[in-house]
JSON list of C-alpha atoms and ligand atoms in Angstrom, two decimals:
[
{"chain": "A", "resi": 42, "resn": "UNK", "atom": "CA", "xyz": [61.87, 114.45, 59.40]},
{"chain": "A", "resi": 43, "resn": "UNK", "atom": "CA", "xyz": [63.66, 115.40, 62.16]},
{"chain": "A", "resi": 44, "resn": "UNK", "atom": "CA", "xyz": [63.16, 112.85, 64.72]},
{"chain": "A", "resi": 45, "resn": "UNK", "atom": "CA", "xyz": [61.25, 109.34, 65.40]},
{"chain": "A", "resi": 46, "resn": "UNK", "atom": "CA", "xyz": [58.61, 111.26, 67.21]},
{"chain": "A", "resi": 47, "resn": "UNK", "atom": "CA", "xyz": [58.02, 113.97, 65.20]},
{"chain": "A", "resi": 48, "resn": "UNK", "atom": "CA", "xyz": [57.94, 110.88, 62.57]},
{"chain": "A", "resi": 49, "resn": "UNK", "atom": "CA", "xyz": [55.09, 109.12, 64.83]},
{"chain": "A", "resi": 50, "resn": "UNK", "atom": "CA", "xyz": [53.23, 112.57, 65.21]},
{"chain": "A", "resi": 51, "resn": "UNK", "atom": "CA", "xyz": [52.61, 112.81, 61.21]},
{"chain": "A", "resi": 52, "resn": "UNK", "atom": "CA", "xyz": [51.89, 109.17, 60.78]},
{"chain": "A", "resi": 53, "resn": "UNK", "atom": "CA", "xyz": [49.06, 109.41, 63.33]},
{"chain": "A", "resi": 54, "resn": "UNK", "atom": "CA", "xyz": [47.42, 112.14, 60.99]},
{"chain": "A", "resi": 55, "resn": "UNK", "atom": "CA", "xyz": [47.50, 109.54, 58.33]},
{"chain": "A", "resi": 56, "resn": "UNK", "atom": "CA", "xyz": [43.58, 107.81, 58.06]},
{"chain": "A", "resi": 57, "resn": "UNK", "atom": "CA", "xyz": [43.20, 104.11, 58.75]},
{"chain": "A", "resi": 58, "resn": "UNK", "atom": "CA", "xyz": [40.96, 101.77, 57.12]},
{"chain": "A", "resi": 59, "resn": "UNK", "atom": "CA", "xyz": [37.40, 103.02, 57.64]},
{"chain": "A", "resi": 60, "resn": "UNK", "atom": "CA", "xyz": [35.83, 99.70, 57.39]},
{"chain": "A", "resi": 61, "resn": "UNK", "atom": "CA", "xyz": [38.68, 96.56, 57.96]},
{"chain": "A", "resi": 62, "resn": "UNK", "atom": "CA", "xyz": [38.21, 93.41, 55.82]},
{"chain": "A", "resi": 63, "resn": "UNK", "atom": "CA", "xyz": [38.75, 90.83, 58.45]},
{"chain": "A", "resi": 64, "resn": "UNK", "atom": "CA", "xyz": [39.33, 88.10, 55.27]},
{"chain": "A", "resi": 65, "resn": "UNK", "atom": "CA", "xyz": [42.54, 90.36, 54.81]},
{"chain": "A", "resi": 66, "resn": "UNK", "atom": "CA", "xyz": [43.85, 91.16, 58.54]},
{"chain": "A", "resi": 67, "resn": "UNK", "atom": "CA", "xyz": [43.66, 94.47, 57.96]},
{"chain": "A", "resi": 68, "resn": "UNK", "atom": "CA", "xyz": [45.36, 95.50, 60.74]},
{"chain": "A", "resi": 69, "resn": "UNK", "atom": "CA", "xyz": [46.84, 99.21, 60.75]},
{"chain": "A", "resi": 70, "resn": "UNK", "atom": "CA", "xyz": [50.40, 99.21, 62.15]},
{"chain": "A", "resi": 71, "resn": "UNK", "atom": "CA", "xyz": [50.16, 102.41, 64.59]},
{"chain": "A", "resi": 72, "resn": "UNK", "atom": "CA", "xyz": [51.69, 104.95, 64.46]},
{"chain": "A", "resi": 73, "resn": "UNK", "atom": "CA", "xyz": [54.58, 104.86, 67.27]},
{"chain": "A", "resi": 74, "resn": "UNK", "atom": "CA", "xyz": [55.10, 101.34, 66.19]},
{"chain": "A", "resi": 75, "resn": "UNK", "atom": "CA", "xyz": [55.61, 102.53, 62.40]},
{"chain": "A", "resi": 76, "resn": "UNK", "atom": "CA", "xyz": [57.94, 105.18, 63.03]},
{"chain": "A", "resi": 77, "resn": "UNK", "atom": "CA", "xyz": [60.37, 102.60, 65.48]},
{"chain": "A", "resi": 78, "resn": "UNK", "atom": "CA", "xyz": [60.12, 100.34, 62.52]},
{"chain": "A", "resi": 79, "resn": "UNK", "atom": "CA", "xyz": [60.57, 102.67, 60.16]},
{"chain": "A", "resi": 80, "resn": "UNK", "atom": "CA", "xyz": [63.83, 105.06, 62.08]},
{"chain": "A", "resi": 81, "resn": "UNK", "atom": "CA", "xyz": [65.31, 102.08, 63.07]},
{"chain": "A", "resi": 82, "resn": "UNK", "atom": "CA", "xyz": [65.74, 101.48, 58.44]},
{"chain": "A", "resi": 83, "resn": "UNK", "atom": "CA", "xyz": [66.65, 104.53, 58.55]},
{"chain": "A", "resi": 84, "resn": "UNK", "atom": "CA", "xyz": [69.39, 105.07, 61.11]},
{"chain": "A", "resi": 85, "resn": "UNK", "atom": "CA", "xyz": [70.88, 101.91, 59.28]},
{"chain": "A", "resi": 86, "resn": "UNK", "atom": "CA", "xyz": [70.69, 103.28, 55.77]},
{"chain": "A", "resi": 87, "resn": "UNK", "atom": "CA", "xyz": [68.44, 101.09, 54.50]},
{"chain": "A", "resi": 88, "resn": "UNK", "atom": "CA", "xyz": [65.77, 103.82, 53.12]},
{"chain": "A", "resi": 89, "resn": "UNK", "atom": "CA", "xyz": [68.44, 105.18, 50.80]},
{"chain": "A", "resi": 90, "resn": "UNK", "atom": "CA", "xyz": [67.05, 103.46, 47.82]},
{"chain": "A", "resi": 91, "resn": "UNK", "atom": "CA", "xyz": [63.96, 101.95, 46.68]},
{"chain": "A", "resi": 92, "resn": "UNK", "atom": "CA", "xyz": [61.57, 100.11, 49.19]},
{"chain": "A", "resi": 93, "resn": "UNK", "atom": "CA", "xyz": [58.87, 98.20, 48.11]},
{"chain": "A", "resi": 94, "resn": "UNK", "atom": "CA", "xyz": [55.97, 97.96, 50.83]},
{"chain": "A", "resi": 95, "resn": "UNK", "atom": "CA", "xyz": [54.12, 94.51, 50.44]},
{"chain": "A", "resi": 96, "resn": "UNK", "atom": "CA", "xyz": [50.40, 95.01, 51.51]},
{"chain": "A", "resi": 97, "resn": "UNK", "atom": "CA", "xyz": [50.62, 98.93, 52.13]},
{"chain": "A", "resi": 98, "resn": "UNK", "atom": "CA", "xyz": [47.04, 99.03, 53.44]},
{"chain": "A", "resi": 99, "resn": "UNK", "atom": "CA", "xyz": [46.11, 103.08, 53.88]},
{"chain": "A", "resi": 100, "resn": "UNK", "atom": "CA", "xyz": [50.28, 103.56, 53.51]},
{"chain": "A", "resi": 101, "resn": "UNK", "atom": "CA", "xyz": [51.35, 104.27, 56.48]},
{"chain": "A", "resi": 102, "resn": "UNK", "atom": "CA", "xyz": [54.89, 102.19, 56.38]},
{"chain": "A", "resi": 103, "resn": "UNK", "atom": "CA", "xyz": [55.03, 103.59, 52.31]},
{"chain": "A", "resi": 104, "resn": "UNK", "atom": "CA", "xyz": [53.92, 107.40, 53.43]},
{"chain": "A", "resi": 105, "resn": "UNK", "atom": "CA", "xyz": [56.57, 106.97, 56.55]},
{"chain": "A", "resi": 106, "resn": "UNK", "atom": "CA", "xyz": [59.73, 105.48, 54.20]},
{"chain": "A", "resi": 107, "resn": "UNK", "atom": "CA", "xyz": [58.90, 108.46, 51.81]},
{"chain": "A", "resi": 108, "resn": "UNK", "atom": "CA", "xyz": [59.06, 111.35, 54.45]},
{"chain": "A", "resi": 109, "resn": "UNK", "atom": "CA", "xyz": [62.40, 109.64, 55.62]},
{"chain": "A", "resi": 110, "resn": "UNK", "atom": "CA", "xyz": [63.55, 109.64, 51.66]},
{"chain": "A", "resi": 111, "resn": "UNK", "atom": "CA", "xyz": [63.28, 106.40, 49.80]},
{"chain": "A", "resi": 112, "resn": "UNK", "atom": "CA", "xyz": [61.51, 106.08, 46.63]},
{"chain": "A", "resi": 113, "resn": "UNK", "atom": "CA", "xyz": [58.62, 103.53, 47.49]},
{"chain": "A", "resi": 114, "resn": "UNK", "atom": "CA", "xyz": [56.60, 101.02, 45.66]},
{"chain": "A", "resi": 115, "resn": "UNK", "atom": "CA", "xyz": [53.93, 100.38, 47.51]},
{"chain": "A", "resi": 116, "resn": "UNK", "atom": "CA", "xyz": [51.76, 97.03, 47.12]},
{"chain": "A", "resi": 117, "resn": "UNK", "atom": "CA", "xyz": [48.09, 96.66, 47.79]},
{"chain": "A", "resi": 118, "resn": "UNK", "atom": "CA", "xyz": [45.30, 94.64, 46.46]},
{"chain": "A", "resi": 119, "resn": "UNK", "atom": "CA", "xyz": [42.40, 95.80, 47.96]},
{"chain": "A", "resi": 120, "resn": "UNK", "atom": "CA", "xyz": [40.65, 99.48, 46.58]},
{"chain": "A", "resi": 121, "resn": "UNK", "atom": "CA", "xyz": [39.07, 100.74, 49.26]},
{"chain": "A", "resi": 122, "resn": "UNK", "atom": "CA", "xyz": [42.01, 100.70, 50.88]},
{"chain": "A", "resi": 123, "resn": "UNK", "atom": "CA", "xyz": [43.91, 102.48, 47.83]},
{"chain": "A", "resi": 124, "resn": "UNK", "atom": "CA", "xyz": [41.75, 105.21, 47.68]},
{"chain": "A", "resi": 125, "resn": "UNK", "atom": "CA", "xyz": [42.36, 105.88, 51.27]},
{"chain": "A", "resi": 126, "resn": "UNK", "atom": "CA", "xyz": [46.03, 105.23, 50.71]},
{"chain": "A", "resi": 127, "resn": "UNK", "atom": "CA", "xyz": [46.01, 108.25, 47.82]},
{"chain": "A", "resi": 128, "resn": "UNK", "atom": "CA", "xyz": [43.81, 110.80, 50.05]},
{"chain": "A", "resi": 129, "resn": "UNK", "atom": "CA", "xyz": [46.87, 110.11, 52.30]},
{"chain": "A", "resi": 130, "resn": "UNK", "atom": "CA", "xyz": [49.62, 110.92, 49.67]},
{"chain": "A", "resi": 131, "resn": "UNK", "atom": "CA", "xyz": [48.10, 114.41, 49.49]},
{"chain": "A", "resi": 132, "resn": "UNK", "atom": "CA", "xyz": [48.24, 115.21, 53.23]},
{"chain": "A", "resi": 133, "resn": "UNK", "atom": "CA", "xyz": [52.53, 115.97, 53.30]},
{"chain": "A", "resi": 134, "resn": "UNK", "atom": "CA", "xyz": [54.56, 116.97, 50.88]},
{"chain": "A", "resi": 135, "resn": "UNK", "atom": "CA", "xyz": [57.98, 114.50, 50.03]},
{"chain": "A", "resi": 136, "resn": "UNK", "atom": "CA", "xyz": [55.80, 111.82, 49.25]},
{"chain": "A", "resi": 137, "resn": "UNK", "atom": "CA", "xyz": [55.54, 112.17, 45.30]},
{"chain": "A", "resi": 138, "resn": "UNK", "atom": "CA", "xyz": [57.78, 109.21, 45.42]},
{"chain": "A", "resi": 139, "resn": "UNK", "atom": "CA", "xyz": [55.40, 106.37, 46.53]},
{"chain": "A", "resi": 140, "resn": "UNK", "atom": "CA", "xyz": [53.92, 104.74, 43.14]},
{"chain": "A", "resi": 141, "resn": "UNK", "atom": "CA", "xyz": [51.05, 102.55, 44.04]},
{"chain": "A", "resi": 142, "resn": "UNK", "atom": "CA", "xyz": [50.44, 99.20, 42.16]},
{"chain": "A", "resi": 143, "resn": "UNK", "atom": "CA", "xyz": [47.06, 97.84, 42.65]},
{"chain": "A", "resi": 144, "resn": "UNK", "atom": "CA", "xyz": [47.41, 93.83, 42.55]},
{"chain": "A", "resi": 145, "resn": "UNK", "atom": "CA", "xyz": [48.05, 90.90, 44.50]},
{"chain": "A", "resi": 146, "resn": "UNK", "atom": "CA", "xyz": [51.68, 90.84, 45.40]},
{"chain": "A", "resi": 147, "resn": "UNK", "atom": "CA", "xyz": [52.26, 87.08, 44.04]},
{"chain": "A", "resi": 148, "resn": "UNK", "atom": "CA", "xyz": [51.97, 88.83, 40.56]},
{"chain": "A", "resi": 149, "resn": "UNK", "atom": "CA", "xyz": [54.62, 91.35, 41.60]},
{"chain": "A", "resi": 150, "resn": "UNK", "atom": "CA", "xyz": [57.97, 91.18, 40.57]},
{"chain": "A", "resi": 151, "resn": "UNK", "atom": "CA", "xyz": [60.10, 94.70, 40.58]},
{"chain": "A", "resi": 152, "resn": "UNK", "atom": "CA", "xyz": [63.02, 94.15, 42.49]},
{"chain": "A", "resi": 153, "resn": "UNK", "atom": "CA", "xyz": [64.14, 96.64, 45.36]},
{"chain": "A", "resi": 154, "resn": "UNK", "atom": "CA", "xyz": [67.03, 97.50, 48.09]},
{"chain": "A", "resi": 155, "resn": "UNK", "atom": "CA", "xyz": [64.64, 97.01, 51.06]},
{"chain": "A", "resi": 156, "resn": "UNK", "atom": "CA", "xyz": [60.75, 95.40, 51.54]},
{"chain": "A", "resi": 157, "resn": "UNK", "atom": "CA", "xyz": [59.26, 96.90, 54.10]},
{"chain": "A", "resi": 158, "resn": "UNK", "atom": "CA", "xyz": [55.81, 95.11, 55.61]},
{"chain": "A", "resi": 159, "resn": "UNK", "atom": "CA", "xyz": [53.01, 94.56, 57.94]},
{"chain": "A", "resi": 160, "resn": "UNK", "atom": "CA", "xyz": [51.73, 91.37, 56.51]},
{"chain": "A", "resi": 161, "resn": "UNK", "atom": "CA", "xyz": [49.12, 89.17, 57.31]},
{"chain": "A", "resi": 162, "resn": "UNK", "atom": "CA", "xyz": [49.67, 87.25, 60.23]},
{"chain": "A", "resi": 163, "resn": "UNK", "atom": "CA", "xyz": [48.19, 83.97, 59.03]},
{"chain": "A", "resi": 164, "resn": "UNK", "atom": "CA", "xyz": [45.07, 83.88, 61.40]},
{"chain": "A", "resi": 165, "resn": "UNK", "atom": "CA", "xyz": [42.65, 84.14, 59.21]},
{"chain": "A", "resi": 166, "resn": "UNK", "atom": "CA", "xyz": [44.04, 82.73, 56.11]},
{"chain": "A", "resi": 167, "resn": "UNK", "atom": "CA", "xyz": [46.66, 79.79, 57.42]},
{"chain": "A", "resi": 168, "resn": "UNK", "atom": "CA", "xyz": [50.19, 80.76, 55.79]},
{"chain": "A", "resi": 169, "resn": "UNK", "atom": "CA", "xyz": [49.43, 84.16, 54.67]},
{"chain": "A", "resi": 170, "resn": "UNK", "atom": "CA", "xyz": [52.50, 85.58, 56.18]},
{"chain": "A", "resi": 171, "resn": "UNK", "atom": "CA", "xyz": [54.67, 82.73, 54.74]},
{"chain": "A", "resi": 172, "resn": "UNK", "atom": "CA", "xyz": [52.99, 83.70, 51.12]},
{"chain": "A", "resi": 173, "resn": "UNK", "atom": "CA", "xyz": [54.42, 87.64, 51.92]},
{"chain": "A", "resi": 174, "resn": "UNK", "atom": "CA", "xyz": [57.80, 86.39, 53.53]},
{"chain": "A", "resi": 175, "resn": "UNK", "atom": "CA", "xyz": [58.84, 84.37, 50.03]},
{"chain": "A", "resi": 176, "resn": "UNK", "atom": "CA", "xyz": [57.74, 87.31, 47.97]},
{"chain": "A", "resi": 177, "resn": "UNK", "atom": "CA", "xyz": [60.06, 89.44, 49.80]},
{"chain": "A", "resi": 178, "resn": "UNK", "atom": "CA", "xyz": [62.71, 87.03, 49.70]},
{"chain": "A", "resi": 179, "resn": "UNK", "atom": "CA", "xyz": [62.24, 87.09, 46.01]},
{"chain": "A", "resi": 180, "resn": "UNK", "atom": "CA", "xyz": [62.07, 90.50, 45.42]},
{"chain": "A", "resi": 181, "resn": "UNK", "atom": "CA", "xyz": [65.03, 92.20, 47.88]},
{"chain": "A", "resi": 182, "resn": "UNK", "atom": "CA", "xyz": [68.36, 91.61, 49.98]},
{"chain": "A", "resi": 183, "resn": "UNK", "atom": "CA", "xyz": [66.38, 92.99, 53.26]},
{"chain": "A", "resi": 184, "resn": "UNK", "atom": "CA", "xyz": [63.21, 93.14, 54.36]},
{"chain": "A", "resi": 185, "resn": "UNK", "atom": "CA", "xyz": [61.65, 94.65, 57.97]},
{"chain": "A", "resi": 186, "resn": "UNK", "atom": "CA", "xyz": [58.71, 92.75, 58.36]},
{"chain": "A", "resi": 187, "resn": "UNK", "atom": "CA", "xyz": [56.43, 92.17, 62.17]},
{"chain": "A", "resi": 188, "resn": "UNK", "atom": "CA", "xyz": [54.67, 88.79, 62.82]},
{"chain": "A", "resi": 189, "resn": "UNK", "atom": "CA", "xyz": [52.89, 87.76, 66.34]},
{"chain": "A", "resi": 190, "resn": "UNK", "atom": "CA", "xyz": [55.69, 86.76, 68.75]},
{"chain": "A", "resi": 191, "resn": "UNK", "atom": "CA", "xyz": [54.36, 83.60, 68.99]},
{"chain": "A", "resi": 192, "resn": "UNK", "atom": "CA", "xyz": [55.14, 82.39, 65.52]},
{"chain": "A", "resi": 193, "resn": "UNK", "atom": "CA", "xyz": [58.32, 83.25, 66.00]},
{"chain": "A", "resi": 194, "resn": "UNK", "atom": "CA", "xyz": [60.14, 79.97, 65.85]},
{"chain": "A", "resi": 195, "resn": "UNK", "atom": "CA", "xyz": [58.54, 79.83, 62.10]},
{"chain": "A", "resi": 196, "resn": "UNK", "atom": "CA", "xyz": [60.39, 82.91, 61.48]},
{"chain": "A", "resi": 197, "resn": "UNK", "atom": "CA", "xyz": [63.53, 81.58, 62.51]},
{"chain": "A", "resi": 198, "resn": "UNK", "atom": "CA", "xyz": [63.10, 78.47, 60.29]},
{"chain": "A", "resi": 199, "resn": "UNK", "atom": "CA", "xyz": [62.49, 80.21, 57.64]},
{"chain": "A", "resi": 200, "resn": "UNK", "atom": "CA", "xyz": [65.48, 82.58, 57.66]},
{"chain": "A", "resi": 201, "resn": "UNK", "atom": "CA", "xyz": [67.66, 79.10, 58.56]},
{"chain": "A", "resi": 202, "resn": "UNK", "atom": "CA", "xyz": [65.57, 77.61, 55.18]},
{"chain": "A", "resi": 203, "resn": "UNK", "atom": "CA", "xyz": [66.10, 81.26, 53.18]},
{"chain": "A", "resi": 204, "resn": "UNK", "atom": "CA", "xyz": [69.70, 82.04, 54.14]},
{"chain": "A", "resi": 205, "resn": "UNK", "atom": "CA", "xyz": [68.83, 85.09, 55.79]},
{"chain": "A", "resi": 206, "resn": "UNK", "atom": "CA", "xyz": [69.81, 86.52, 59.50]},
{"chain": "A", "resi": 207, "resn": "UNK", "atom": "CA", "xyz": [67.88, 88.56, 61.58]},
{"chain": "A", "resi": 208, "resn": "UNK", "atom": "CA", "xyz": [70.05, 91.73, 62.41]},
{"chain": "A", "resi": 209, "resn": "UNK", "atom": "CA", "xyz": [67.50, 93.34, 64.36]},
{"chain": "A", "resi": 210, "resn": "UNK", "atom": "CA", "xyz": [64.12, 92.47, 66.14]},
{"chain": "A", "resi": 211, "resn": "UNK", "atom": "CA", "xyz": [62.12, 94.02, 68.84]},
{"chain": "A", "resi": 212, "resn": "UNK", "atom": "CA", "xyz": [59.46, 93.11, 71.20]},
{"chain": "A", "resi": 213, "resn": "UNK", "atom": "CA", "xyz": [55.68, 95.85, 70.46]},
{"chain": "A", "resi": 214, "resn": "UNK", "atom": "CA", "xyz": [52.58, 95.64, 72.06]},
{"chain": "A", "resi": 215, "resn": "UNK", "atom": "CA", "xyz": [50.51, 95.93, 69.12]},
{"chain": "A", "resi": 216, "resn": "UNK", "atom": "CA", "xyz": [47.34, 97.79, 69.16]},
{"chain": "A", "resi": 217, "resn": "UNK", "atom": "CA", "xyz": [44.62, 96.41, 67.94]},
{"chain": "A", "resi": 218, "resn": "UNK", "atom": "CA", "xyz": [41.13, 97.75, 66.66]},
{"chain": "A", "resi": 219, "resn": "UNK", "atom": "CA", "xyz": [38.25, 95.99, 66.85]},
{"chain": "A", "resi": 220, "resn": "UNK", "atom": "CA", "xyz": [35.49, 98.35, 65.15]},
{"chain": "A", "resi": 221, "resn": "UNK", "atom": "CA", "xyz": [33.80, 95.52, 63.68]},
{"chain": "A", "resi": 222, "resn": "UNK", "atom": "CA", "xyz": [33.14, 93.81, 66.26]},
{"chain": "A", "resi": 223, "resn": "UNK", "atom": "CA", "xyz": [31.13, 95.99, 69.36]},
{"chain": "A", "resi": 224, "resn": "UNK", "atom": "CA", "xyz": [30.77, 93.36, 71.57]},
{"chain": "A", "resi": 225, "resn": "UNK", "atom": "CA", "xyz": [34.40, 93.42, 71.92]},
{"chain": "A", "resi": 226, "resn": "UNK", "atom": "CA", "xyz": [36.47, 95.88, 73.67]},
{"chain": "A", "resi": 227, "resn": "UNK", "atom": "CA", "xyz": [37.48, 98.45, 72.02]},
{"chain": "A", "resi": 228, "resn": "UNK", "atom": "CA", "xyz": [41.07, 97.81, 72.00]},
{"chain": "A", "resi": 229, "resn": "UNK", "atom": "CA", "xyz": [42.77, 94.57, 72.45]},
{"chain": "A", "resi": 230, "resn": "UNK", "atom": "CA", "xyz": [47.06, 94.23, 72.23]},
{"chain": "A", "resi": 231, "resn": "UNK", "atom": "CA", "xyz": [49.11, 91.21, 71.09]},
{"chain": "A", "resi": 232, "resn": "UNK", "atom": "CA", "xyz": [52.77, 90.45, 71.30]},
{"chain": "A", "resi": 233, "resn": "UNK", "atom": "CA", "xyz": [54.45, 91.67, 68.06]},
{"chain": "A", "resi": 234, "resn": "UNK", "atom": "CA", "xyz": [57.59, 91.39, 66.91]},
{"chain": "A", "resi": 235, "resn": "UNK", "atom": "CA", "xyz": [59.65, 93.30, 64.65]},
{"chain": "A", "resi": 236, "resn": "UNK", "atom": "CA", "xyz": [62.36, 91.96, 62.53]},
{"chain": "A", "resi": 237, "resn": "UNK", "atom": "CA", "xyz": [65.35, 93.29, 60.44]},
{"chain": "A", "resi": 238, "resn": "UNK", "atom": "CA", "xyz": [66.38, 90.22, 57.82]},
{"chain": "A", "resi": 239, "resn": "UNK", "atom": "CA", "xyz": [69.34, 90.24, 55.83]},
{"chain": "A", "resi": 240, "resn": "UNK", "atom": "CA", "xyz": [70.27, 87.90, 53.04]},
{"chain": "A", "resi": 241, "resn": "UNK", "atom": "CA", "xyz": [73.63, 86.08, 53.93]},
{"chain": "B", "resi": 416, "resn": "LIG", "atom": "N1", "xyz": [50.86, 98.17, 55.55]},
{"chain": "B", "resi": 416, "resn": "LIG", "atom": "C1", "xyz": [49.61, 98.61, 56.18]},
{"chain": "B", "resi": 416, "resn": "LIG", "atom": "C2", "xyz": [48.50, 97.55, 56.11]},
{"chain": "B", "resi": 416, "resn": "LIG", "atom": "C3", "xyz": [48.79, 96.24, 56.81]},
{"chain": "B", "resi": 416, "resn": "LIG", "atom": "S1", "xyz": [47.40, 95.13, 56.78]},
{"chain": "B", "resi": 416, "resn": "LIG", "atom": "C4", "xyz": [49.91, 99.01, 57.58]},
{"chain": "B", "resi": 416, "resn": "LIG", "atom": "O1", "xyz": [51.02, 98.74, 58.03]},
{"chain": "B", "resi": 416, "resn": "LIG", "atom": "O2", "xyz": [49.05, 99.59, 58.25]},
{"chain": "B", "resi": 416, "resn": "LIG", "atom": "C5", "xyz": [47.84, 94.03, 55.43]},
{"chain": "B", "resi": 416, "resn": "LIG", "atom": "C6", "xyz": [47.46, 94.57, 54.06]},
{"chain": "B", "resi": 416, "resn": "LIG", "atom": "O3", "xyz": [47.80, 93.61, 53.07]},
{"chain": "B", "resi": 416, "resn": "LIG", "atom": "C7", "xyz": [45.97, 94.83, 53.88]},
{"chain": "B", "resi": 416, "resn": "LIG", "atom": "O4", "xyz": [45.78, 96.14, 53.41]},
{"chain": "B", "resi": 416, "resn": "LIG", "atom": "C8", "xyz": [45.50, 93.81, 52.83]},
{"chain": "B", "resi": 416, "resn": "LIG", "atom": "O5", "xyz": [44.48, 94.30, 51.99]},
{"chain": "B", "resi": 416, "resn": "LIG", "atom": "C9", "xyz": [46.78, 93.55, 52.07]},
{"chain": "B", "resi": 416, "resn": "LIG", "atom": "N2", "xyz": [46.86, 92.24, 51.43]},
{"chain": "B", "resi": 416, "resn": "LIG", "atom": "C10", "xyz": [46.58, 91.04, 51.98]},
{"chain": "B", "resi": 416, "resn": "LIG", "atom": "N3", "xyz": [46.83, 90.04, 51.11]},
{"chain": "B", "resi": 416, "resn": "LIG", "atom": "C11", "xyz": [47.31, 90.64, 49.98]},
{"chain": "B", "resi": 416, "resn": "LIG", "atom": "C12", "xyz": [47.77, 90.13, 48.72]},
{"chain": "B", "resi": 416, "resn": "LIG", "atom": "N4", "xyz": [47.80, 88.84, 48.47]},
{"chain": "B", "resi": 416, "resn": "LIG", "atom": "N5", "xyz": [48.20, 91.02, 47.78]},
{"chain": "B", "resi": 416, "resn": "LIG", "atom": "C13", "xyz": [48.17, 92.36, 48.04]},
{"chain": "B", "resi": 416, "resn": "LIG", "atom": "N6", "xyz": [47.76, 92.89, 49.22]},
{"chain": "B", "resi": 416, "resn": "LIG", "atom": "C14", "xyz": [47.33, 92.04, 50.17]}
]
C-alpha cells in the first residue's frame, strides 16, 4: 500500500454490516477514518508484528493492518458479522494473515505487539468500552483505540489508573449510519477521538 489514500480507497470497497445490531454499537469505522488510524501505526512501526483487533466487525481495521503487513488476530463475537468479515478477506490479496476467532473477547487471551479497535462506545451498554480498554491492557504494550470525545476525561483516568500515556490522539468527525432507523437522517456525525496508548 502505497499511500494513506490509496489505503482509504480499498477500505471503502470493503462491505459494512448489512443489518447493524444496535445492542452491539455496530458502528463501521469509515473508511478515511480507518486508514488515518491505521497509517498513523504504521508510520510509527507499530504494524510490524502481530495486532490483535478487538471487535473487528466486517474487518475493516484487521483487513487495513494486513494490507499494511502485520499478522492480525482479529476478534468478533457476532456471525453475521463474520461471514461478512470472510467475504471481505477474499476481495485483496496480502490478507491471508488475519485469523478470525469467533468469541467474546473477555474469553480471549493471546497476547500481541499492538490492539487495534473500534469498540463500543458505552451508549448502549454502560461501560462497554471500559470492558474492551482492560482487555487490551491485558493483552498488549499499545493499543489505538477511538471513543466519543466527550468521554474523554474517562480515558485519561484510565491511562493515569493503567500506567499508560497517550502518544498520539486526534480529533474525527465520525460518520454515522442510521439504516435502522428511517425516520432519522440518513447520516448523523459525532466527535471522535483517536488515541495512540503506550504502556509506561
Ligand atoms: N472493528 C469494526 C467494528 C466496530 S463495531 C470497525 O471498525 O468497523 C464494534 C464490534 O464489536 C461489533 O462488530 C460488535 O459485534 C463487536 N463486539 C461488541 N461486544 C463484543 C464482545 N464482548 N466480544 C466480541 N465482540 C464484540
Amino acid at each position: 500500500m502505497v499511500s494513506k489514500q490509496s489505503l482509504a480507497v480499498a477500505l471503502s470497497e470493503l462491505e459494512q454490516f448489512t443489518q447493524p445490531d444496535q445492542q452491539l454499537e455496530q458502528y463501521a469505522t469509515d473508511p478515511n477514518i480507518a486508514a488515518d488510524l491505521l497509517w498513523q501505526a504504521h508510520m510509527a512501526g507499530h504494524l510490524q508484528g502481530t495486532v490483535i483487533d478487538l471487535g473487528a466487525g466486517t474487518g475493516i481495521l484487521a483487513i487495513g493492518a494486513a494490507l499494511l503487513g502485520a499478522n492480525v488476530i482479529a476478534v468478533e463475537k457476532d456471525e453475521k458479522a463474520i461471514e461478512i468479515c470472510k467475504k471481505n478477506l477474499t476481495i485483496f490479496e496480502g490478507t491471508e494473515s488475519v485469523n478470525i476467532i469467533q468469541g467474546e473477547i473477555q474469553n480471549f487471551s493471546e497476547h500481541g505487539d499492538v490492539v487495534i479497535m473500534n469498540p463500543p462506545f458505552g451508549t448502549k451498554e454502560r461501560h462497554a468500552d471500559r470492558v474492551f480498554l482492560e482487555k487490551a491492557v491485558q493483552l498488549a504494550p499499545v493499543i489505538y483505540t477511538m471513543h466519543k470525545t466527550t468521554t474523554r476525561k474517562f480515558v485519561e483516568s484510565f491511562c493515569t489508573d493503567h500506567h499508560l500515556d497517550i502518544i498520539w490522539e486526534e480529533n474525527k468527525d465520525f460518520p454515522l449510519k442510521r439504516s435502522m432507523d428511517h425516520h432519522q437522517k440518513d447520516r448523523e456525525h459525532i466527535d471522535v477521538t483517536l488515541f495512540c496508548l503506550q504502556k509506561r
